[in-house]
PDB file of C-alpha atoms in Angstrom:
ATOM      1  CA  ASN A1475      -0.067   0.117   0.000  1.00  0.00           C
ATOM      2  CA  GLY A1476       0.997   3.424  -0.647  1.00  0.00           C
ATOM      3  CA  MET A1477       1.321   4.523   2.892  1.00  0.00           C
ATOM      4  CA  GLN A1478       3.602   1.526   3.740  1.00  0.00           C
ATOM      5  CA  ASP A1479       5.813   2.166   0.623  1.00  0.00           C
ATOM      6  CA  MET A1480       6.125   5.951   1.835  1.00  0.00           C
ATOM      7  CA  LYS A1481       7.188   4.897   5.429  1.00  0.00           C
ATOM      8  CA  ALA A1482       9.549   2.341   4.094  1.00  0.00           C
ATOM      9  CA  ALA A1483      11.247   4.990   1.731  1.00  0.00           C
ATOM     10  CA  MET A1484      11.492   7.589   4.571  1.00  0.00           C
ATOM     11  CA  ASP A1485      12.781   4.870   6.874  1.00  0.00           C
ATOM     12  CA  ALA A1486      15.309   3.809   4.226  1.00  0.00           C
ATOM     13  CA  ALA A1487      16.491   7.397   3.834  1.00  0.00           C
ATOM     14  CA  GLN A1488      16.825   8.160   7.477  1.00  0.00           C
ATOM     15  CA  SER A1489      18.862   4.804   8.284  1.00  0.00           C
ATOM     16  CA  LEU A1490      21.122   5.066   5.291  1.00  0.00           C
ATOM     17  CA  LEU A1491      21.341   9.071   4.765  1.00  0.00           C
ATOM     18  CA  ASN A1492      20.702  10.297   8.211  1.00  0.00           C
ATOM     19  CA  ILE A1493      17.793  12.675   6.774  1.00  0.00           C
ATOM     20  CA  ASP A1494      14.728  13.052   8.902  1.00  0.00           C
ATOM     21  CA  ARG A1495      12.757  15.688   7.427  1.00  0.00           C
ATOM     22  CA  PHE A1496      10.930  15.007   4.348  1.00  0.00           C
ATOM     23  CA  VAL A1497       8.657  16.913   1.636  1.00  0.00           C
ATOM     24  CA  VAL A1498       6.032  15.048  -0.308  1.00  0.00           C
ATOM     25  CA  VAL A1499       5.247  16.180  -3.773  1.00  0.00           C
ATOM     26  CA  GLY A1500       2.208  13.899  -4.690  1.00  0.00           C
ATOM     27  CA  LEU A1501       0.396  13.706  -8.167  1.00  0.00           C
ATOM     28  CA  CYS A1502      -3.204  12.693  -8.007  1.00  0.00           C
ATOM     29  CA  SER A1503      -3.474   9.716  -5.535  1.00  0.00           C
ATOM     30  CA  GLY A1504       0.093  10.320  -4.216  1.00  0.00           C
ATOM     31  CA  GLY A1505      -1.141  13.620  -2.674  1.00  0.00           C
ATOM     32  CA  HIS A1506      -3.753  11.602  -0.702  1.00  0.00           C
ATOM     33  CA  TYR A1507      -0.966   9.273   0.695  1.00  0.00           C
ATOM     34  CA  GLY A1508       1.128  12.317   1.204  1.00  0.00           C
ATOM     35  CA  LEU A1509      -1.360  14.403   3.320  1.00  0.00           C
ATOM     36  CA  THR A1510      -2.474  10.985   5.071  1.00  0.00           C
ATOM     37  CA  ALA A1511       1.291  10.428   6.322  1.00  0.00           C
ATOM     38  CA  ALA A1512       1.718  13.910   7.142  1.00  0.00           C
ATOM     39  CA  ALA A1513      -0.954  13.948   9.550  1.00  0.00           C
ATOM     40  CA  VAL A1514       0.612  11.125  11.727  1.00  0.00           C
ATOM     41  CA  ASP A1515       4.388  11.368  10.924  1.00  0.00           C
ATOM     42  CA  PRO A1516       6.472  14.342  12.153  1.00  0.00           C
ATOM     43  CA  ARG A1517       9.245  13.832   9.793  1.00  0.00           C
ATOM     44  CA  LEU A1518       6.979  15.036   6.999  1.00  0.00           C
ATOM     45  CA  VAL A1519       7.457  18.706   7.009  1.00  0.00           C
ATOM     46  CA  GLY A1520       5.378  19.793   3.832  1.00  0.00           C
ATOM     47  CA  VAL A1521       3.035  18.508   1.306  1.00  0.00           C
ATOM     48  CA  MET A1522       2.221  19.856  -2.139  1.00  0.00           C
ATOM     49  CA  MET A1523      -0.708  18.086  -3.779  1.00  0.00           C
ATOM     50  CA  PHE A1524      -1.301  18.053  -7.661  1.00  0.00           C
ATOM     51  CA  GLU A1525      -4.692  17.314  -8.670  1.00  0.00           C
ATOM     52  CA  THR A1526      -5.681  15.419  -5.702  1.00  0.00           C
ATOM     53  CA  TYR A1527      -8.732  16.883  -4.127  1.00  0.00           C
ATOM     54  CA  GLY A1528     -11.456  18.589  -5.653  1.00  0.00           C
ATOM     55  CA  PHE A1529     -14.584  20.378  -4.013  1.00  0.00           C
ATOM     56  CA  ALA A1530     -15.649  22.618  -7.025  1.00  0.00           C
ATOM     57  CA  SER A1531     -18.639  24.797  -6.709  1.00  0.00           C
ATOM     58  CA  SER A1532     -22.109  23.751  -8.582  1.00  0.00           C
ATOM     59  CA  SER A1533     -21.418  26.911 -10.836  1.00  0.00           C
ATOM     60  CA  THR A1534     -17.911  25.527 -11.714  1.00  0.00           C
ATOM     61  CA  LEU A1535     -18.937  22.098 -12.351  1.00  0.00           C
ATOM     62  CA  ARG A1536     -21.804  23.322 -14.619  1.00  0.00           C
ATOM     63  CA  MET A1537     -19.250  25.430 -16.646  1.00  0.00           C
ATOM     64  CA  ARG A1538     -16.797  22.406 -16.862  1.00  0.00           C
ATOM     65  CA  GLN A1539     -19.855  20.379 -18.185  1.00  0.00           C
ATOM     66  CA  ILE A1540     -20.729  23.177 -20.730  1.00  0.00           C
ATOM     67  CA  ARG A1541     -17.033  23.107 -21.868  1.00  0.00           C
ATOM     68  CA  GLN A1542     -16.949  19.463 -22.104  1.00  0.00           C
ATOM     69  CA  MET A1543     -19.829  19.156 -24.139  1.00  0.00           C
ATOM     70  CA  LEU A1544     -18.468  21.870 -26.610  1.00  0.00           C
ATOM     71  CA  ALA A1545     -15.186  20.054 -26.883  1.00  0.00           C
ATOM     72  CA  LEU A1546     -16.664  16.634 -27.054  1.00  0.00           C
ATOM     73  CA  PRO A1547     -16.727  16.441 -31.035  1.00  0.00           C
ATOM     74  CA  PHE A1548     -12.707  17.200 -31.039  1.00  0.00           C
ATOM     75  CA  ASN A1549     -11.395  15.466 -28.049  1.00  0.00           C
ATOM     76  CA  ARG A1550     -10.606  11.816 -28.237  1.00  0.00           C
ATOM     77  CA  SER A1551     -10.158  11.517 -24.490  1.00  0.00           C
ATOM     78  CA  LEU A1552     -13.688  13.101 -23.871  1.00  0.00           C
ATOM     79  CA  GLN A1553     -15.205  10.850 -26.290  1.00  0.00           C
ATOM     80  CA  PHE A1554     -13.625   7.907 -24.650  1.00  0.00           C
ATOM     81  CA  LYS A1555     -14.957   9.037 -21.413  1.00  0.00           C
ATOM     82  CA  ALA A1556     -18.441   9.646 -22.761  1.00  0.00           C
ATOM     83  CA  TRP A1557     -18.385   6.128 -24.312  1.00  0.00           C
ATOM     84  CA  LYS A1558     -17.651   4.508 -21.322  1.00  0.00           C
ATOM     85  CA  ALA A1559     -20.018   6.167 -19.267  1.00  0.00           C
ATOM     86  CA  LEU A1560     -22.822   5.142 -21.841  1.00  0.00           C
ATOM     87  CA  ARG A1561     -21.669   1.548 -21.791  1.00  0.00           C
ATOM     88  CA  GLN A1562     -21.717   1.355 -18.114  1.00  0.00           C
ATOM     89  CA  ARG A1563     -25.386   3.042 -18.056  1.00  0.00           C
ATOM     90  CA  LEU A1564     -26.734   0.508 -20.457  1.00  0.00           C
ATOM     91  CA  ARG A1565     -24.986  -2.381 -18.845  1.00  0.00           C
ATOM     92  CA  PRO A1566     -24.709  -1.693 -15.035  1.00  0.00           C
ATOM     93  CA  ARG A1567     -21.985  -3.854 -13.148  1.00  0.00           C
ATOM     94  CA  GLN A1568     -22.052  -4.821  -9.425  1.00  0.00           C
ATOM     95  CA  PRO A1569     -20.456  -2.638  -7.181  1.00  0.00           C
ATOM     96  CA  SER A1570     -16.676  -3.300  -7.050  1.00  0.00           C
ATOM     97  CA  PRO A1571     -15.412  -4.362  -3.532  1.00  0.00           C
ATOM     98  CA  PHE A1572     -12.547  -1.783  -4.077  1.00  0.00           C
ATOM     99  CA  ALA A1573     -14.944   1.030  -5.041  1.00  0.00           C
ATOM    100  CA  THR A1574     -13.663   4.392  -4.044  1.00  0.00           C
ATOM    101  CA  SER A1575     -14.977   6.253  -0.903  1.00  0.00           C
ATOM    102  CA  SER A1576     -18.165   8.400  -0.979  1.00  0.00           C
ATOM    103  CA  PRO A1577     -17.612  12.254  -1.410  1.00  0.00           C
ATOM    104  CA  GLU A1578     -18.752  12.861   2.159  1.00  0.00           C
ATOM    105  CA  SER A1579     -15.979  10.417   3.630  1.00  0.00           C
ATOM    106  CA  VAL A1580     -13.353  12.069   1.148  1.00  0.00           C
ATOM    107  CA  GLU A1581     -14.193  15.445   2.465  1.00  0.00           C
ATOM    108  CA  ARG A1582     -14.173  14.671   6.103  1.00  0.00           C
ATOM    109  CA  ARG A1583     -10.955  12.765   5.737  1.00  0.00           C
ATOM    110  CA  PHE A1584      -9.340  15.746   3.975  1.00  0.00           C
ATOM    111  CA  ARG A1585     -10.777  18.123   6.658  1.00  0.00           C
ATOM    112  CA  GLU A1586      -9.342  16.073   9.406  1.00  0.00           C
ATOM    113  CA  ASP A1587      -5.902  15.499   7.917  1.00  0.00           C
ATOM    114  CA  MET A1588      -5.547  19.235   6.719  1.00  0.00           C
ATOM    115  CA  SER A1589      -6.485  20.434  10.315  1.00  0.00           C
ATOM    116  CA  ALA A1590      -4.020  18.039  11.825  1.00  0.00           C
ATOM    117  CA  VAL A1591      -1.046  19.316   9.530  1.00  0.00           C
ATOM    118  CA  ALA A1592      -2.203  22.858  10.374  1.00  0.00           C
ATOM    119  CA  GLN A1593      -2.061  22.587  13.866  1.00  0.00           C
ATOM    120  CA  ARG A1594       1.873  21.563  13.499  1.00  0.00           C
ATOM    121  CA  GLY A1595       2.251  24.749  11.113  1.00  0.00           C
ATOM    122  CA  MET A1596       2.999  22.492   8.202  1.00  0.00           C
ATOM    123  CA  PRO A1597       3.035  24.239   4.742  1.00  0.00           C
ATOM    124  CA  THR A1598       0.659  22.782   2.316  1.00  0.00           C
ATOM    125  CA  CYS A1599       0.207  23.587  -1.499  1.00  0.00           C
ATOM    126  CA  MET A1600      -2.798  22.712  -3.701  1.00  0.00           C
ATOM    127  CA  LEU A1601      -1.966  22.832  -7.415  1.00  0.00           C
ATOM    128  CA  TYR A1602      -4.526  22.476 -10.003  1.00  0.00           C
ATOM    129  CA  SER A1603      -4.415  21.919 -13.901  1.00  0.00           C
ATOM    130  CA  GLY A1604      -6.897  23.172 -16.794  1.00  0.00           C
ATOM    131  CA  SER A1605      -7.293  19.792 -18.262  1.00  0.00           C
ATOM    132  CA  VAL A1606      -9.203  18.220 -15.552  1.00  0.00           C
ATOM    133  CA  HIS A1607     -10.837  21.235 -13.586  1.00  0.00           C
ATOM    134  CA  MET A1608     -10.920  23.508 -16.933  1.00  0.00           C
ATOM    135  CA  VAL A1609     -12.185  26.480 -14.878  1.00  0.00           C
ATOM    136  CA  ASP A1610     -11.428  27.941 -11.520  1.00  0.00           C
ATOM    137  CA  SER A1611     -13.875  30.648 -10.206  1.00  0.00           C
ATOM    138  CA  GLY A1612     -12.358  32.277  -7.057  1.00  0.00           C
ATOM    139  CA  HIS A1613     -10.087  29.229  -6.179  1.00  0.00           C
ATOM    140  CA  ASP A1614     -13.413  27.089  -5.737  1.00  0.00           C
ATOM    141  CA  GLN A1615     -11.879  23.853  -6.179  1.00  0.00           C
ATOM    142  CA  LEU A1616     -11.784  24.024  -2.413  1.00  0.00           C
ATOM    143  CA  ALA A1617     -15.417  25.422  -2.262  1.00  0.00           C
ATOM    144  CA  GLY A1618     -16.924  25.435   1.434  1.00  0.00           C
ATOM    145  CA  PHE A1619     -13.756  25.483   3.126  1.00  0.00           C
ATOM    146  CA  ASP A1620     -12.918  29.272   3.265  1.00  0.00           C
ATOM    147  CA  GLY A1621     -13.998  29.160   7.192  1.00  0.00           C
ATOM    148  CA  GLU A1622     -11.384  26.544   8.133  1.00  0.00           C
ATOM    149  CA  PRO A1623      -8.275  27.418   9.960  1.00  0.00           C
ATOM    150  CA  PHE A1624      -6.018  25.305   7.854  1.00  0.00           C
ATOM    151  CA  MET A1625      -6.896  27.499   4.767  1.00  0.00           C
ATOM    152  CA  ARG A1626      -4.915  30.238   6.209  1.00  0.00           C
ATOM    153  CA  GLY A1627      -1.654  28.646   5.482  1.00  0.00           C
ATOM    154  CA  LEU A1628      -2.404  27.189   1.988  1.00  0.00           C
ATOM    155  CA  GLU A1629      -1.022  27.987  -1.233  1.00  0.00           C
ATOM    156  CA  TYR A1630      -3.329  27.511  -3.984  1.00  0.00           C
ATOM    157  CA  HIS A1631      -2.385  27.408  -7.731  1.00  0.00           C
ATOM    158  CA  PHE A1632      -4.454  26.958 -10.677  1.00  0.00           C
ATOM    159  CA  ASP A1633      -2.801  26.809 -13.990  1.00  0.00           C
ATOM    160  CA  THR A1634      -4.289  26.215 -17.470  1.00  0.00           C
ATOM    161  CA  ARG A1635      -1.013  25.268 -18.911  1.00  0.00           C
ATOM    162  CA  LEU A1636      -0.628  21.975 -17.031  1.00  0.00           C
ATOM    163  CA  ASP A1637      -2.613  18.977 -17.903  1.00  0.00           C
ATOM    164  CA  HIS A1638      -3.341  16.014 -15.468  1.00  0.00           C
ATOM    165  CA  ASN A1639      -0.570  13.785 -16.711  1.00  0.00           C
ATOM    166  CA  LEU A1640       2.115  16.451 -17.405  1.00  0.00           C
ATOM    167  CA  THR A1641       2.231  15.289 -21.146  1.00  0.00           C
ATOM    168  CA  THR A1642       4.152  18.273 -22.791  1.00  0.00           C
ATOM    169  CA  LEU A1643       7.498  19.443 -22.158  1.00  0.00           C
ATOM    170  CA  GLU A1644       6.087  22.733 -21.184  1.00  0.00           C
ATOM    171  CA  SER A1645       3.644  21.320 -18.706  1.00  0.00           C
ATOM    172  CA  GLN A1646       6.634  19.390 -17.182  1.00  0.00           C
ATOM    173  CA  GLU A1647       8.967  22.429 -16.704  1.00  0.00           C
ATOM    174  CA  ILE A1648       6.317  24.438 -15.231  1.00  0.00           C
ATOM    175  CA  PHE A1649       5.398  21.722 -12.752  1.00  0.00           C
ATOM    176  CA  ILE A1650       9.120  20.950 -11.645  1.00  0.00           C
ATOM    177  CA  THR A1651       9.708  24.675 -11.425  1.00  0.00           C
ATOM    178  CA  LEU A1652       6.492  25.297  -9.196  1.00  0.00           C
ATOM    179  CA  ALA A1653       7.448  22.183  -7.046  1.00  0.00           C
ATOM    180  CA  ARG A1654      11.012  22.863  -6.676  1.00  0.00           C
ATOM    181  CA  ASP A1655      10.746  26.484  -5.821  1.00  0.00           C
ATOM    182  CA  TRP A1656       7.941  25.731  -3.317  1.00  0.00           C
ATOM    183  CA  VAL A1657      10.191  23.130  -1.658  1.00  0.00           C
ATOM    184  CA  GLN A1658      12.979  25.377  -1.492  1.00  0.00           C
ATOM    185  CA  ARG A1659      10.727  28.121   0.311  1.00  0.00           C
ATOM    186  CA  THR A1660       9.221  25.948   2.768  1.00  0.00           C
ATOM    187  CA  ALA A1661      11.594  23.154   3.684  1.00  0.00           C
ATOM    188  CA  VAL A1662      14.826  24.734   3.161  1.00  0.00           C
ATOM    189  CA  GLY A1663      13.926  28.313   3.557  1.00  0.00           C
ATOM    190  CA  ALA A1664      15.711  29.692   0.257  1.00  0.00           C
ATOM    191  CA  ASP A1665      14.302  32.244  -1.972  1.00  0.00           C
ATOM    192  CA  PRO A1666      13.268  30.989  -5.508  1.00  0.00           C
ATOM    193  CA  SER A1667      15.662  31.921  -8.213  1.00  0.00           C
ATOM    194  CA  PRO A1668      14.866  35.279  -9.932  1.00  0.00           C
ATOM    195  CA  ALA A1669      14.268  33.207 -13.232  1.00  0.00           C
ATOM    196  CA  ASN A1670      11.789  31.271 -11.847  1.00  0.00           C
ATOM    197  CA  VAL A1671       9.758  33.763  -9.804  1.00  0.00           C
ATOM    198  CA  PRO A1672       7.240  34.708 -12.604  1.00  0.00           C
ATOM    199  CA  ALA A1673       5.991  30.885 -12.389  1.00  0.00           C
ATOM    200  CA  LEU A1674       4.882  31.668  -8.893  1.00  0.00           C
ATOM    201  CA  GLN A1675       3.306  34.805  -9.181  1.00  0.00           C
ATOM    202  CA  ALA A1676      -0.278  35.763 -10.424  1.00  0.00           C
ATOM    203  CA  THR A1677       1.078  37.476 -13.619  1.00  0.00           C
ATOM    204  CA  ALA A1678      -0.961  38.799 -16.314  1.00  0.00           C
ATOM    205  CA  ALA A1679      -0.051  35.805 -18.819  1.00  0.00           C
ATOM    206  CA  ARG A1680      -2.874  35.281 -21.099  1.00  0.00           C
ATOM    207  CA  ASP A1681      -3.852  32.274 -23.353  1.00  0.00           C
ATOM    208  CA  GLY A1682      -5.054  32.434 -26.883  1.00  0.00           C
ATOM    209  CA  ARG A1683      -8.706  33.284 -26.078  1.00  0.00           C
ATOM    210  CA  GLY A1684      -7.414  36.339 -23.790  1.00  0.00           C
ATOM    211  CA  ALA A1685      -8.241  34.624 -20.667  1.00  0.00           C
ATOM    212  CA  PRO A1686      -6.010  34.603 -17.548  1.00  0.00           C
ATOM    213  CA  SER A1687      -3.740  31.343 -17.962  1.00  0.00           C
ATOM    214  CA  VAL A1688      -2.261  31.498 -14.480  1.00  0.00           C
ATOM    215  CA  GLU A1689      -3.948  32.111 -11.145  1.00  0.00           C
ATOM    216  CA  THR A1690      -1.951  32.087  -7.934  1.00  0.00           C
ATOM    217  CA  GLN A1691      -3.299  32.608  -4.497  1.00  0.00           C
ATOM    218  CA  ARG A1692      -0.480  32.470  -1.863  1.00  0.00           C
ATOM    219  CA  ARG A1693      -2.262  32.844   1.690  1.00  0.00           C
ATOM    220  CA  ALA A1694      -0.487  34.319   4.612  1.00  0.00           C
ATOM    221  CA  PRO A1695       1.677  31.516   6.170  1.00  0.00           C
ATOM    222  CA  SER A1696       1.551  30.751   9.949  1.00  0.00           C
ATOM    223  CA  SER A1697       4.342  31.650  12.219  1.00  0.00           C
ATOM    224  CA  ALA A1698       5.704  28.121  12.464  1.00  0.00           C
ATOM    225  CA  PHE A1699       6.011  28.288   8.474  1.00  0.00           C
ATOM    226  CA  GLY A1700       9.296  30.072   8.589  1.00  0.00           C
ATOM    227  CA  ALA A1701      10.798  27.869  11.729  1.00  0.00           C
ATOM    228  CA  LEU A1702      10.937  25.057   9.358  1.00  0.00           C
ATOM    229  CA  GLY A1703      13.829  26.513   7.363  1.00  0.00           C
TER     230      GLY A1703
END
């Protein structure tokens, strides 16, 4: 299991290299394991989650559906997903014993784990691409959590130049820059290199349709944030 693998890797690094502080950069389900481990393992001092949790508002979900419908004739990935959904509807299968958790239980676990790491002053970062979430109205991939204390120490990035699988070289370079500079600032305490600062700022970069292509929100860190350096 992912949690056991992560613990084994940290144990090995601690034993062989005398390293006792770790940062997790988790893609998709890797972010789930990273956050869950960080809630209970004091060796973890930061977690970046890419495309891991999404609690979009109803308005954003409707806009996403509209965009998907408009893109359907030209997007093979969407066509495959639509066909798969239709086939499952026509030929319903028995529920799998390995079915994912309910949305309510996922939300509850997310709130519990985020609250636990926030109490330790641990830096956290949520990063989203434009290929899965497509639109982001006011950072609402975390809709409904604005009043939670853990949101005060959270960094939030939405970038339409990224895709979920980091397929293109541009997408890979942007992701590596974001992850590397975030780790430097949170775990090492170093400032990002000047050449990479634009990737971390809410710049005026625009895509071909004239819409903002990068949206970044850096919430005020807690007092324990700097102490990690």
